[in-house]
Structures are given as structure tokens and as C-alpha cells.
Amino acid sequence: EVQLVESGGGSAQAGGSLKLSCTAIVQLGDANCLAWFRQPRGKERREGVASVSTVTGMTYYSDSVKGRFTISRDNAKKTVYLQMNRLKPEDTAMYYCAAALVACHLGPFGYWGQGTQVTVS
């Protein structure tokens, strides 16, 4: 089964940048959609941040991060990235990568990483 591991989290000042990575340590070929979610402290649900179709390359961004975050993938390295620029304090959250075996617009996401903390002050 797909196993995902995130890294790259940490602390940054408002206006700064961080780059998250998520590596599939088992396999990635069967995943039709790769995505990033985040869950701020005090929130009960994770919110979708960005996704990319492994079939078409089409990307999606939430309105709150559009123009600031970029999702990309490296098939050779079996890794998906989230470049986060112009960070805001409201970006503070635990970030999770996820994979779905169906198209991004269909879901659900059945595979999740362990999460990496991002803190913006």
C-alpha cells in the first residue's frame, strides 16, 4: 500500500517561505491524485490546500493559498512538494500529504502522511 512521509516543516516569519516534501516510501504509481491538507490547532477538520492529478497534471489551490503556494511532483523521486511563499500567521497548521486512488475531484483520500508542523509568526 501507499505510505507517505512528510518533511520540511518548521517556523518562519510572516512573508517568509518554506518548502514541504512528501515521499511515497512504498509506491506512487497507483495514486491518481496527490494533495496537501492542513489542520490548524483548535480546528476539528482538515482543510484542502492543494492537489495535483498524476494523470493530467492539473492542479487545484484553495482560495486562501492561491498565488502563494505551489504544488509540484517529481515522479522519479516519488515525491510531491508544496512550496509556500509569502507565509501568513494563518498558515500555521499541521500539514499532511495525502493520496487518492481516484481523480482529485472524486476522492476520497485513503492514504495519509504523519503530518509536519508549520508555524508562522
PDB file of C-alpha atoms in Angstrom:
ATOM      1  CA  GLU A   1       0.000   0.000   0.000  1.00  0.00           C
ATOM      2  CA  VAL A   2       0.988   3.633  -0.402  1.00  0.00           C
ATOM      3  CA  GLN A   3       2.984   5.036   2.507  1.00  0.00           C
ATOM      4  CA  LEU A   4       3.636   8.778   2.710  1.00  0.00           C
ATOM      5  CA  VAL A   5       6.155  10.674   4.822  1.00  0.00           C
ATOM      6  CA  GLU A   6       6.223  14.481   5.101  1.00  0.00           C
ATOM      7  CA  SER A   7       9.167  16.705   5.904  1.00  0.00           C
ATOM      8  CA  GLY A   8      10.219  20.335   5.640  1.00  0.00           C
ATOM      9  CA  GLY A   9       8.018  21.872   8.284  1.00  0.00           C
ATOM     10  CA  GLY A  10       9.261  24.371  10.800  1.00  0.00           C
ATOM     11  CA  SER A  11       8.990  28.003  11.801  1.00  0.00           C
ATOM     12  CA  ALA A  12       9.039  31.045   9.574  1.00  0.00           C
ATOM     13  CA  GLN A  13       8.377  34.734   9.806  1.00  0.00           C
ATOM     14  CA  ALA A  14       5.386  36.248   8.088  1.00  0.00           C
ATOM     15  CA  GLY A  15       6.316  36.888   4.495  1.00  0.00           C
ATOM     16  CA  GLY A  16       8.861  34.091   4.508  1.00  0.00           C
ATOM     17  CA  SER A  17       8.946  30.769   2.716  1.00  0.00           C
ATOM     18  CA  LEU A  18       9.008  27.074   3.466  1.00  0.00           C
ATOM     19  CA  LYS A  19       9.011  24.033   1.227  1.00  0.00           C
ATOM     20  CA  LEU A  20       7.346  20.822   2.276  1.00  0.00           C
ATOM     21  CA  SER A  21       8.005  17.466   0.734  1.00  0.00           C
ATOM     22  CA  CYS A  22       6.163  14.180   0.858  1.00  0.00           C
ATOM     23  CA  THR A  23       7.759  10.965  -0.278  1.00  0.00           C
ATOM     24  CA  ALA A  24       5.993   7.753  -1.110  1.00  0.00           C
ATOM     25  CA  ILE A  25       8.165   5.174   0.558  1.00  0.00           C
ATOM     26  CA  VAL A  26       6.318   2.205  -0.905  1.00  0.00           C
ATOM     27  CA  GLN A  27       4.764   3.143  -4.236  1.00  0.00           C
ATOM     28  CA  LEU A  28       3.120   6.062  -6.008  1.00  0.00           C
ATOM     29  CA  GLY A  29       2.122   4.712  -9.402  1.00  0.00           C
ATOM     30  CA  ASP A  30      -1.395   3.771  -8.383  1.00  0.00           C
ATOM     31  CA  ALA A  31      -2.208   7.183  -6.897  1.00  0.00           C
ATOM     32  CA  ASN A  32      -4.326   9.294  -9.249  1.00  0.00           C
ATOM     33  CA  CYS A  33      -4.265  12.346  -7.011  1.00  0.00           C
ATOM     34  CA  LEU A  34      -1.746  13.802  -4.600  1.00  0.00           C
ATOM     35  CA  ALA A  35      -2.723  16.583  -2.246  1.00  0.00           C
ATOM     36  CA  TRP A  36      -1.814  18.672   0.757  1.00  0.00           C
ATOM     37  CA  PHE A  37      -4.165  19.294   3.647  1.00  0.00           C
ATOM     38  CA  ARG A  38      -3.715  21.280   6.812  1.00  0.00           C
ATOM     39  CA  GLN A  39      -5.296  21.311  10.237  1.00  0.00           C
ATOM     40  CA  PRO A  40      -4.767  24.375  12.431  1.00  0.00           C
ATOM     41  CA  ARG A  41      -4.735  23.998  16.194  1.00  0.00           C
ATOM     42  CA  GLY A  42      -8.266  24.133  17.512  1.00  0.00           C
ATOM     43  CA  LYS A  43      -9.829  23.047  14.249  1.00  0.00           C
ATOM     44  CA  GLU A  44     -11.633  19.736  14.116  1.00  0.00           C
ATOM     45  CA  ARG A  45     -11.322  19.155  10.393  1.00  0.00           C
ATOM     46  CA  ARG A  46      -8.520  19.189   7.905  1.00  0.00           C
ATOM     47  CA  GLU A  47      -8.849  21.603   5.011  1.00  0.00           C
ATOM     48  CA  GLY A  48      -7.676  21.007   1.486  1.00  0.00           C
ATOM     49  CA  VAL A  49      -4.789  23.226   0.430  1.00  0.00           C
ATOM     50  CA  ALA A  50      -3.635  21.993  -2.954  1.00  0.00           C
ATOM     51  CA  SER A  51      -3.788  18.945  -5.175  1.00  0.00           C
ATOM     52  CA  VAL A  52      -2.304  17.684  -8.398  1.00  0.00           C
ATOM     53  CA  SER A  53      -3.543  14.986 -10.732  1.00  0.00           C
ATOM     54  CA  THR A  54      -0.906  12.398 -11.542  1.00  0.00           C
ATOM     55  CA  VAL A  55      -2.778  11.682 -14.769  1.00  0.00           C
ATOM     56  CA  THR A  56      -3.332  15.158 -16.218  1.00  0.00           C
ATOM     57  CA  GLY A  57      -1.064  17.354 -14.108  1.00  0.00           C
ATOM     58  CA  MET A  58      -3.974  19.638 -13.351  1.00  0.00           C
ATOM     59  CA  THR A  59      -3.614  21.479 -10.064  1.00  0.00           C
ATOM     60  CA  TYR A  60      -6.025  22.906  -7.545  1.00  0.00           C
ATOM     61  CA  TYR A  61      -5.470  25.508  -4.859  1.00  0.00           C
ATOM     62  CA  SER A  62      -7.702  26.784  -2.128  1.00  0.00           C
ATOM     63  CA  ASP A  63      -8.528  30.464  -2.361  1.00  0.00           C
ATOM     64  CA  SER A  64      -6.544  31.200   0.779  1.00  0.00           C
ATOM     65  CA  VAL A  65      -3.251  29.994  -0.714  1.00  0.00           C
ATOM     66  CA  LYS A  66      -3.716  30.629  -4.429  1.00  0.00           C
ATOM     67  CA  GLY A  67      -0.859  32.692  -5.785  1.00  0.00           C
ATOM     68  CA  ARG A  68       1.327  31.956  -2.768  1.00  0.00           C
ATOM     69  CA  PHE A  69       1.654  28.163  -2.694  1.00  0.00           C
ATOM     70  CA  THR A  70       2.726  25.854  -5.494  1.00  0.00           C
ATOM     71  CA  ILE A  71       2.259  22.104  -5.589  1.00  0.00           C
ATOM     72  CA  SER A  72       4.579  20.036  -7.738  1.00  0.00           C
ATOM     73  CA  ARG A  73       5.696  16.474  -8.108  1.00  0.00           C
ATOM     74  CA  ASP A  74       8.810  14.568  -9.051  1.00  0.00           C
ATOM     75  CA  ASN A  75       7.804  11.184 -10.352  1.00  0.00           C
ATOM     76  CA  ALA A  76      11.366   9.890 -10.411  1.00  0.00           C
ATOM     77  CA  LYS A  77      11.799  10.687  -6.724  1.00  0.00           C
ATOM     78  CA  LYS A  78       8.219   9.674  -5.925  1.00  0.00           C
ATOM     79  CA  THR A  79       7.838  12.962  -4.116  1.00  0.00           C
ATOM     80  CA  VAL A  80       5.257  15.728  -4.034  1.00  0.00           C
ATOM     81  CA  TYR A  81       6.200  19.221  -2.865  1.00  0.00           C
ATOM     82  CA  LEU A  82       4.433  22.245  -1.514  1.00  0.00           C
ATOM     83  CA  GLN A  83       6.348  25.481  -1.978  1.00  0.00           C
ATOM     84  CA  MET A  84       4.904  28.052   0.401  1.00  0.00           C
ATOM     85  CA  ASN A  85       5.760  31.699  -0.178  1.00  0.00           C
ATOM     86  CA  ARG A  86       4.594  34.916   1.453  1.00  0.00           C
ATOM     87  CA  LEU A  87       3.557  32.981   4.514  1.00  0.00           C
ATOM     88  CA  LYS A  88       0.940  34.375   6.847  1.00  0.00           C
ATOM     89  CA  PRO A  89       0.273  33.588  10.513  1.00  0.00           C
ATOM     90  CA  GLU A  90      -2.994  31.948   9.478  1.00  0.00           C
ATOM     91  CA  ASP A  91      -0.973  29.378   7.542  1.00  0.00           C
ATOM     92  CA  THR A  92       0.104  27.908  10.870  1.00  0.00           C
ATOM     93  CA  ALA A  93      -1.115  24.316  10.973  1.00  0.00           C
ATOM     94  CA  MET A  94      -0.167  20.695  10.839  1.00  0.00           C
ATOM     95  CA  TYR A  95       0.282  19.886   7.172  1.00  0.00           C
ATOM     96  CA  TYR A  96      -0.493  16.454   5.767  1.00  0.00           C
ATOM     97  CA  CYS A  97       0.079  14.968   2.372  1.00  0.00           C
ATOM     98  CA  ALA A  98      -2.490  12.574   1.008  1.00  0.00           C
ATOM     99  CA  ALA A  99      -3.026  10.271  -1.935  1.00  0.00           C
ATOM    100  CA  ALA A 100      -6.179   9.067  -3.631  1.00  0.00           C
ATOM    101  CA  LEU A 101      -6.676   6.182  -5.996  1.00  0.00           C
ATOM    102  CA  VAL A 102      -9.366   8.129  -7.839  1.00  0.00           C
ATOM    103  CA  ALA A 103      -9.437  11.507  -9.569  1.00  0.00           C
ATOM    104  CA  CYS A 104      -8.902  14.542  -7.357  1.00  0.00           C
ATOM    105  CA  HIS A 105     -12.450  15.791  -7.782  1.00  0.00           C
ATOM    106  CA  LEU A 106     -13.897  12.449  -6.747  1.00  0.00           C
ATOM    107  CA  GLY A 107     -11.928  11.495  -3.676  1.00  0.00           C
ATOM    108  CA  PRO A 108     -11.713  10.129  -1.081  1.00  0.00           C
ATOM    109  CA  PHE A 109      -8.113  10.282   0.079  1.00  0.00           C
ATOM    110  CA  GLY A 110      -7.292   6.914   1.508  1.00  0.00           C
ATOM    111  CA  TYR A 111      -3.608   7.414   2.272  1.00  0.00           C
ATOM    112  CA  TRP A 112      -2.112   9.982   4.621  1.00  0.00           C
ATOM    113  CA  GLY A 113       1.254  11.035   5.902  1.00  0.00           C
ATOM    114  CA  GLN A 114       2.056  11.581   9.557  1.00  0.00           C
ATOM    115  CA  GLY A 115       1.999  15.367   9.302  1.00  0.00           C
ATOM    116  CA  THR A 116       4.583  18.122   9.629  1.00  0.00           C
ATOM    117  CA  GLN A 117       4.097  21.273  11.692  1.00  0.00           C
ATOM    118  CA  VAL A 118       4.309  24.717  10.116  1.00  0.00           C
ATOM    119  CA  THR A 119       4.369  27.739  12.392  1.00  0.00           C
ATOM    120  CA  VAL A 120       4.304  31.296  11.069  1.00  0.00           C
ATOM    121  CA  SER A 121       4.763  34.252  13.390  1.00  0.00           C
TER     122      SER A 121
END
